[in-house]
């Protein structure tokens, strides 16, 4: 293993070479691992984790306030696992629509941003296209930098078959009016959308778990619909038993050339058996290790956000929230059937900032997905599972050095092929001169929507003004962007911001 001085020296050399070469016009490229690592547009080999990093002050999940900006000294890079969760925004949307204010501990800015459509170009093949842009903030010496990662869209004609094991919460808390009805409606819709090569199993759980129908071809729709109709409210919530039974069924019927997924539908309010995500995942880790991914679908006004998010993040999966019939149709009838394949396993991003241009930086959100720098190329370290047509966006607030110019940052994404586990990377660099001089005039509408969504999340969890704007100003920008994009979700965002502003 290289010594600490040598690792730091290599990082310094890489950053100096990158600054000398420029590279803002370079296109993102993917490459197999094993080529020389210090080259134009590629992040330097990760240094050892700076001493004392683990002892930093607690992040927003603990304090409700964003992390402090981090010094961009040589060797400092930002590394995180990719995340396509959107449950935080979905639940906040329901709470605000009902006149409440979301719990700050349940607000995750990256999930707000990643709830919105992007306009990134897709890669020509599998893996990722890397997008990098930014804009200066007026009168502050600061800028916002956006890292956008995009996978190739789905091809329904060539997607692999799917083994789907639904694990459905039928505990007493699911008796809330409309809650279990919403689940049943969602499953009926999905069964009707599946192809002849797909298979479905249904597991129900309350205080105990029961397999209502074992893995059955989707062509047996009558049997599957009948199983969905047998979902009725029972007693307590033994989520551990439900997932254990679901994973066992998924493992018994595992197909190596299929997409194997457990889909948990629950309010996340576990109160019987093991109730911590660590204990639950320990119980199912052997089955989960067989390339069985997890989708957590949250429902209900009272919602165990922390449990469902951690199950998804640590169980090779994602978390979404369904609050209405429209949400259910989007998740199950429109999105799920086209994103059953995987494009990338254990995907991670690393952004190296040039310390001669950037004085400090702060990643907005992703606190629960942050990794040590040396974890980036450690393929045993868990990352995120990303499907077809998915985009992942990360925003950084950076403080620029006065008068400095040259390459500002290099963003690199690393992932493993879903079947072969062969690792690959893609990179892109951004030059300081390519920053837009006007946030609200010189950037794309989608960039501006990302800024509004992240700023709104920061207001909800800490009253922090990411772009220097209050809620009412953010609301005006959201209203303008709704007209520009003609996107109903942006229109809804503008209304939610106005509701939050009215709450004070």
XYZ file of C-alpha atoms in Angstrom:
504
model
C 0.000 0.000 0.000
C 1.291 3.495 -0.778
C 2.354 5.638 2.089
C 0.377 8.726 3.067
C 3.020 11.230 1.798
C 3.157 9.483 -1.584
C -0.657 9.461 -1.867
C -0.833 13.184 -1.128
C 2.011 13.915 -3.575
C 0.213 12.012 -6.358
C -2.995 13.943 -5.691
C -1.125 17.281 -5.896
C 0.567 16.280 -9.182
C -2.774 15.199 -10.657
C -4.506 18.443 -9.757
C -1.640 20.540 -11.149
C -1.665 18.569 -14.403
C -5.440 18.966 -14.681
C -5.236 22.731 -14.101
C -2.537 23.065 -16.764
C -4.491 21.040 -19.338
C -7.890 22.718 -18.968
C -10.638 20.486 -20.344
C -14.034 22.155 -20.055
C -14.794 21.218 -23.646
C -13.916 17.553 -23.139
C -16.728 15.097 -23.659
C -17.508 12.506 -21.009
C -15.997 9.131 -21.901
C -16.238 5.719 -20.348
C -13.263 3.396 -20.063
C -12.342 0.079 -18.530
C -10.366 0.210 -15.323
C -6.664 -0.498 -15.479
C -5.507 2.374 -17.709
C -3.170 5.063 -16.292
C -5.194 7.099 -13.813
C -3.600 10.543 -14.104
C -4.771 11.944 -17.409
C -6.709 14.886 -18.719
C -10.292 14.969 -17.445
C -9.860 12.079 -15.002
C -9.927 12.334 -11.229
C -6.669 11.596 -9.461
C -6.194 8.302 -7.640
C -7.933 8.790 -4.318
C -5.723 9.740 -1.375
C -6.026 8.336 2.100
C -8.921 9.688 4.150
C -7.795 12.820 6.009
C -7.226 12.230 9.681
C -10.168 13.227 11.841
C -12.788 13.091 9.087
C -14.906 10.678 11.090
C -14.945 13.142 13.974
C -16.546 15.990 12.033
C -19.638 17.694 13.389
C -22.906 15.843 12.776
C -24.669 16.479 9.500
C -28.190 17.680 8.766
C -29.819 14.404 9.696
C -28.708 15.060 13.262
C -28.680 18.832 13.538
C -31.101 20.100 10.894
C -28.356 22.333 9.435
C -26.216 21.818 6.318
C -22.592 20.755 6.603
C -19.996 23.517 6.708
C -18.028 24.187 3.545
C -14.934 22.031 3.252
C -11.470 23.295 2.459
C -10.397 22.388 -1.060
C -6.768 21.746 -0.130
C -4.781 19.233 -2.230
C -6.100 15.725 -1.739
C -9.631 16.831 -0.763
C -12.259 15.191 -2.955
C -15.988 14.627 -2.543
C -17.125 10.996 -2.892
C -20.635 9.583 -2.609
C -22.755 6.607 -3.654
C -25.320 7.409 -6.310
C -28.917 7.627 -5.148
C -32.202 7.670 -7.065
C -34.477 7.760 -3.997
C -37.355 10.250 -4.152
C -39.354 9.298 -1.038
C -38.332 12.407 0.913
C -39.888 14.723 -1.664
C -42.959 12.518 -2.114
C -43.726 12.503 1.608
C -42.982 16.223 2.051
C -45.345 16.946 -0.826
C -48.173 15.114 0.943
C -47.497 16.778 4.311
C -47.461 20.268 2.768
C -50.583 19.563 0.706
C -52.381 18.685 3.953
C -51.308 21.946 5.598
C -48.370 20.654 7.667
C -44.645 21.235 7.638
C -42.298 18.245 7.050
C -40.035 17.027 9.819
C -36.622 18.599 9.012
C -34.905 15.275 9.741
C -36.894 13.698 6.882
C -35.924 16.324 4.289
C -33.105 15.208 1.960
C -32.255 17.784 -0.735
C -30.871 15.265 -3.216
C -34.233 13.453 -3.256
C -36.029 16.724 -3.975
C -33.710 17.424 -6.909
C -33.797 13.868 -8.275
C -37.599 13.893 -8.327
C -37.530 16.201 -11.353
C -36.922 15.403 -14.999
C -33.566 16.399 -16.473
C -32.403 17.101 -20.025
C -29.033 15.344 -19.961
C -27.871 13.603 -23.134
C -27.848 9.815 -22.890
C -24.703 7.748 -23.451
C -24.371 5.724 -26.632
C -24.014 2.458 -24.718
C -24.359 1.143 -21.208
C -22.948 3.074 -18.274
C -23.185 6.834 -17.823
C -22.914 10.119 -19.646
C -21.374 12.803 -17.408
C -22.648 16.377 -17.473
C -21.003 19.273 -15.620
C -22.049 22.943 -15.515
C -22.469 25.807 -13.079
C -23.278 29.437 -12.406
C -21.888 32.237 -10.269
C -23.969 33.595 -7.413
C -24.196 37.381 -7.572
C -21.941 39.427 -5.285
C -20.714 36.538 -3.149
C -17.623 35.055 -4.778
C -19.500 31.754 -4.750
C -20.964 29.515 -7.439
C -23.242 26.516 -7.806
C -21.822 23.537 -9.688
C -24.074 20.774 -11.018
C -22.938 17.216 -11.663
C -25.403 15.290 -13.827
C -25.170 11.561 -14.585
C -27.431 9.850 -17.108
C -27.973 6.247 -18.195
C -29.341 5.029 -21.516
C -33.106 4.633 -21.652
C -35.042 1.388 -21.625
C -35.818 -0.697 -24.679
C -39.011 -2.609 -23.819
C -38.417 -5.090 -26.642
C -35.036 -6.198 -25.316
C -35.454 -5.907 -21.551
C -34.712 -9.048 -19.634
C -37.555 -10.878 -17.850
C -38.284 -10.021 -14.229
C -38.878 -11.982 -11.043
C -40.819 -9.641 -8.734
C -41.604 -10.561 -5.137
C -44.106 -8.169 -3.570
C -43.943 -7.958 0.226
C -47.092 -6.172 1.367
C -47.752 -4.697 4.821
C -51.266 -5.638 5.987
C -50.791 -4.588 9.619
C -53.291 -2.543 11.588
C -51.628 0.761 10.673
C -52.506 0.052 7.035
C -56.166 0.466 7.964
C -55.935 4.230 7.340
C -58.716 4.963 4.812
C -57.542 4.363 1.271
C -54.078 3.095 2.213
C -54.414 -0.619 1.463
C -56.836 0.178 -1.373
C -54.028 2.192 -2.961
C -51.652 -0.757 -2.636
C -54.149 -3.159 -4.192
C -54.856 -0.774 -7.058
C -51.109 -0.394 -7.661
C -50.511 -4.139 -7.814
C -53.493 -4.792 -10.087
C -52.175 -2.164 -12.498
C -48.670 -3.603 -12.511
C -49.826 -7.196 -13.096
C -51.671 -6.008 -16.202
C -48.505 -4.326 -17.524
C -46.090 -7.265 -17.215
C -44.904 -9.397 -20.113
C -45.104 -13.173 -20.675
C -41.519 -13.737 -19.455
C -42.129 -12.022 -16.109
C -43.033 -13.772 -12.856
C -44.660 -12.482 -9.672
C -44.937 -13.666 -6.070
C -47.002 -11.998 -3.337
C -46.139 -12.118 0.376
C -48.321 -10.476 3.058
C -47.180 -9.691 6.584
C -48.555 -8.351 9.853
C -47.456 -10.121 13.040
C -46.450 -13.074 10.823
C -45.658 -13.477 7.128
C -47.530 -15.578 4.581
C -46.857 -16.293 0.920
C -50.214 -15.711 -0.769
C -48.957 -16.875 -4.146
C -45.485 -18.291 -4.953
C -43.547 -17.167 -8.011
C -46.102 -17.383 -10.826
C -45.840 -16.467 -14.537
C -47.450 -13.119 -15.293
C -49.647 -14.913 -17.798
C -51.495 -16.378 -14.808
C -53.114 -13.016 -14.206
C -56.334 -14.403 -12.709
C -54.424 -16.126 -9.905
C -52.291 -13.040 -9.272
C -55.283 -10.678 -9.199
C -57.037 -13.036 -6.783
C -54.004 -12.976 -4.465
C -54.002 -9.177 -4.501
C -57.677 -9.156 -3.531
C -56.879 -11.342 -0.506
C -54.785 -8.542 1.004
C -56.739 -7.491 4.098
C -55.758 -5.599 7.260
C -54.683 -7.757 10.192
C -52.606 -6.982 13.302
C -49.113 -5.659 14.176
C -46.161 -4.862 11.875
C -43.454 -7.520 11.791
C -41.523 -6.078 8.866
C -38.585 -8.374 9.595
C -40.737 -11.464 9.072
C -42.193 -10.031 5.863
C -38.832 -9.261 4.283
C -37.342 -12.567 5.427
C -40.186 -14.484 3.762
C -40.030 -12.272 0.664
C -36.288 -12.696 0.197
C -36.569 -16.446 0.802
C -39.198 -16.701 -1.946
C -37.065 -14.555 -4.260
C -34.019 -16.748 -3.573
C -35.952 -19.991 -4.202
C -37.090 -18.772 -7.614
C -33.929 -16.841 -8.550
C -33.183 -16.697 -12.286
C -29.641 -15.673 -13.232
C -30.667 -14.056 -16.526
C -33.642 -12.201 -15.051
C -34.019 -9.053 -12.959
C -34.695 -10.330 -9.435
C -36.333 -7.740 -7.176
C -38.131 -7.598 -3.849
C -40.683 -4.770 -3.680
C -41.695 -3.755 -0.159
C -44.965 -1.822 0.209
C -45.324 -0.487 3.751
C -45.712 2.542 5.974
C -42.424 1.533 7.620
C -43.878 1.571 11.143
C -42.332 -1.696 12.365
C -43.328 -2.584 15.933
C -42.861 -6.377 16.215
C -39.756 -8.530 15.826
C -36.549 -6.828 14.742
C -37.295 -3.143 14.084
C -33.871 -1.731 13.095
C -32.739 -1.711 9.482
C -29.389 -3.254 10.466
C -31.050 -6.215 12.154
C -33.539 -6.716 9.343
C -30.868 -6.679 6.643
C -28.651 -8.983 8.705
C -31.533 -11.468 8.692
C -31.825 -11.432 4.885
C -28.243 -10.650 3.833
C -27.549 -14.143 2.467
C -30.529 -13.980 0.110
C -29.995 -10.298 -0.664
C -26.384 -11.056 -1.644
C -27.626 -13.097 -4.618
C -28.112 -10.018 -6.806
C -31.652 -9.460 -5.535
C -32.364 -5.728 -5.438
C -34.899 -3.953 -3.230
C -37.494 -1.281 -3.944
C -39.146 0.309 -0.899
C -42.524 1.893 -1.664
C -43.770 4.035 1.202
C -47.446 4.760 1.875
C -49.476 6.468 4.575
C -49.697 9.788 6.407
C -47.699 8.405 9.318
C -44.585 7.084 7.631
C -41.390 5.443 8.944
C -39.099 7.382 6.656
C -35.808 6.564 8.379
C -36.364 2.801 8.341
C -37.484 2.667 4.710
C -34.651 4.922 3.522
C -31.969 2.908 5.303
C -33.386 -0.390 4.070
C -33.219 0.935 0.517
C -29.776 2.515 0.811
C -28.217 -0.536 2.430
C -30.193 -3.177 0.539
C -29.051 -2.363 -3.018
C -32.237 -0.509 -3.778
C -34.250 2.680 -3.888
C -37.092 4.291 -1.941
C -40.141 6.058 -3.350
C -43.317 7.343 -1.725
C -46.837 6.881 -3.089
C -49.382 9.322 -1.738
C -52.139 9.190 -4.340
C -53.586 7.083 -7.142
C -51.666 9.268 -9.592
C -48.399 8.510 -7.795
C -49.237 4.810 -7.889
C -49.886 4.846 -11.635
C -46.607 6.665 -12.249
C -44.526 4.308 -10.102
C -46.107 0.972 -11.023
C -47.760 1.316 -14.414
C -45.361 3.772 -16.061
C -41.932 3.779 -14.404
C -41.414 0.335 -12.906
C -42.159 -1.721 -16.010
C -39.671 0.319 -18.081
C -36.896 0.385 -15.476
C -36.776 -3.247 -14.373
C -33.337 -3.750 -15.893
C -30.154 -2.450 -14.319
C -27.603 -0.319 -16.133
C -25.074 -0.147 -13.284
C -24.268 -1.752 -9.946
C -22.427 -0.133 -7.043
C -22.227 3.212 -8.844
C -20.265 5.996 -7.122
C -19.255 9.539 -7.986
C -16.133 11.459 -7.073
C -15.553 15.169 -7.651
C -12.003 16.541 -7.354
C -11.808 20.325 -6.945
C -8.781 22.314 -8.058
C -7.505 24.052 -4.883
C -5.935 26.865 -6.923
C -9.433 27.845 -8.129
C -11.784 26.569 -5.399
C -11.256 27.697 -1.827
C -13.999 25.505 -0.300
C -17.024 23.453 -1.308
C -20.192 21.899 0.109
C -22.192 19.040 -1.383
C -25.884 19.814 -0.942
C -27.455 16.665 0.502
C -26.188 13.080 0.137
C -25.123 13.009 3.804
C -26.337 9.416 4.135
C -24.509 8.400 0.951
C -21.123 9.997 1.602
C -18.045 7.765 1.209
C -14.387 7.999 2.100
C -12.174 8.956 -0.846
C -10.435 5.578 -0.858
C -13.816 3.805 -1.176
C -14.264 5.132 -4.704
C -12.163 2.452 -6.369
C -12.813 -0.190 -3.735
C -15.265 -2.379 -5.639
C -16.195 -4.222 -2.466
C -17.669 -0.955 -1.120
C -21.390 -0.644 -1.781
C -22.637 2.017 -4.179
C -25.988 2.657 -5.843
C -27.953 0.501 -8.297
C -29.110 2.540 -11.301
C -31.674 1.523 -13.910
C -32.310 2.523 -17.539
C -33.044 6.160 -18.285
C -32.229 7.308 -14.766
C -30.548 10.623 -14.058
C -28.679 11.463 -10.863
C -27.949 15.101 -10.016
C -25.704 16.572 -7.336
C -25.288 20.277 -6.573
C -22.238 21.834 -4.929
C -21.887 25.311 -3.518
C -18.269 26.374 -4.045
C -16.339 29.430 -2.929
C -13.961 30.660 -5.631
C -10.553 32.182 -5.093
C -10.503 35.822 -6.195
C -9.004 36.224 -9.654
C -8.259 32.520 -10.090
C -8.824 30.819 -13.436
C -8.372 27.394 -14.974
C -9.918 23.992 -14.449
C -12.371 24.108 -11.549
C -13.325 20.452 -11.006
C -13.330 16.976 -12.509
C -16.285 14.640 -11.932
C -15.822 10.884 -12.343
C -18.437 8.146 -12.055
C -17.469 4.511 -11.479
C -19.788 1.533 -11.781
C -19.849 -2.212 -12.324
C -21.515 -4.040 -15.185
C -24.732 -5.621 -13.794
C -23.857 -9.073 -15.154
C -20.056 -9.338 -15.311
C -19.226 -6.994 -12.415
C -16.512 -5.503 -14.630
C -15.793 -1.915 -13.442
C -15.694 1.108 -15.733
C -15.482 4.885 -15.365
C -16.491 8.078 -17.169
C -15.256 11.622 -16.495
C -15.775 15.240 -17.417
C -14.081 18.480 -16.361
C -15.354 22.030 -15.899
C -13.341 25.217 -16.374
C -13.934 28.325 -14.282
C -14.490 30.376 -17.428
C -17.432 28.159 -18.383
C -19.460 29.135 -15.325
C -22.492 31.166 -16.271
C -22.336 34.734 -15.015
C -26.076 34.895 -14.274
C -27.878 32.113 -12.422
C -31.399 33.001 -13.531
C -30.665 34.214 -17.067
C -27.619 32.319 -18.324
C -28.501 28.737 -17.381
C -30.933 26.122 -18.692
C -34.438 25.924 -17.221
C -33.695 22.463 -15.817
C -30.610 23.757 -14.018
C -32.782 26.459 -12.464
C -35.440 23.913 -11.405
C -32.691 21.923 -9.663
C -31.566 25.039 -7.799
C -35.132 25.873 -6.746
C -35.790 22.302 -5.557
C -32.540 22.132 -3.557
C -33.065 25.593 -2.084
C -36.616 24.689 -1.065
C -35.350 21.568 0.706
C -32.677 23.588 2.523
C -35.345 26.042 3.696
C -37.517 23.210 5.009
C -34.772 21.571 7.002
C -32.663 24.502 8.207
C -33.978 27.832 6.839
C -30.704 27.980 4.895
C -30.810 30.142 1.730
C -28.729 28.126 -0.747
C -29.115 30.581 -3.610
C -29.555 33.617 -1.355
C -33.329 33.685 -1.838
C -36.297 33.521 0.500
C -39.285 31.257 -0.059
C -41.425 33.863 -1.791
C -38.645 34.642 -4.288
C -38.137 30.925 -4.872
C -41.874 30.618 -5.465
C -41.758 33.332 -8.140
C -38.903 31.560 -9.907
C -40.777 28.246 -9.701
C -43.902 29.840 -11.210
C -41.845 31.292 -14.067
C -40.124 27.952 -14.668
C -43.462 26.115 -14.671
C -44.515 28.263 -17.625
C -41.169 27.817 -19.380
C -40.949 24.036 -18.973
C -44.700 23.312 -19.187
C -43.991 20.641 -16.592
C -46.867 19.839 -14.184
C -44.397 18.771 -11.504
C -42.758 22.208 -11.562
C -46.202 23.803 -11.325
C -46.870 21.637 -8.277
C -43.492 22.636 -6.807
C -44.423 26.317 -7.102
C -47.654 25.645 -5.214
C -45.827 23.751 -2.457
C -43.353 26.595 -1.999
C -46.240 29.042 -1.673
C -47.868 26.796 0.947
C -44.626 26.609 2.938
C -44.231 30.400 2.758
C -47.759 30.864 4.073
C -46.933 28.635 7.063
C -44.142 31.004 8.046
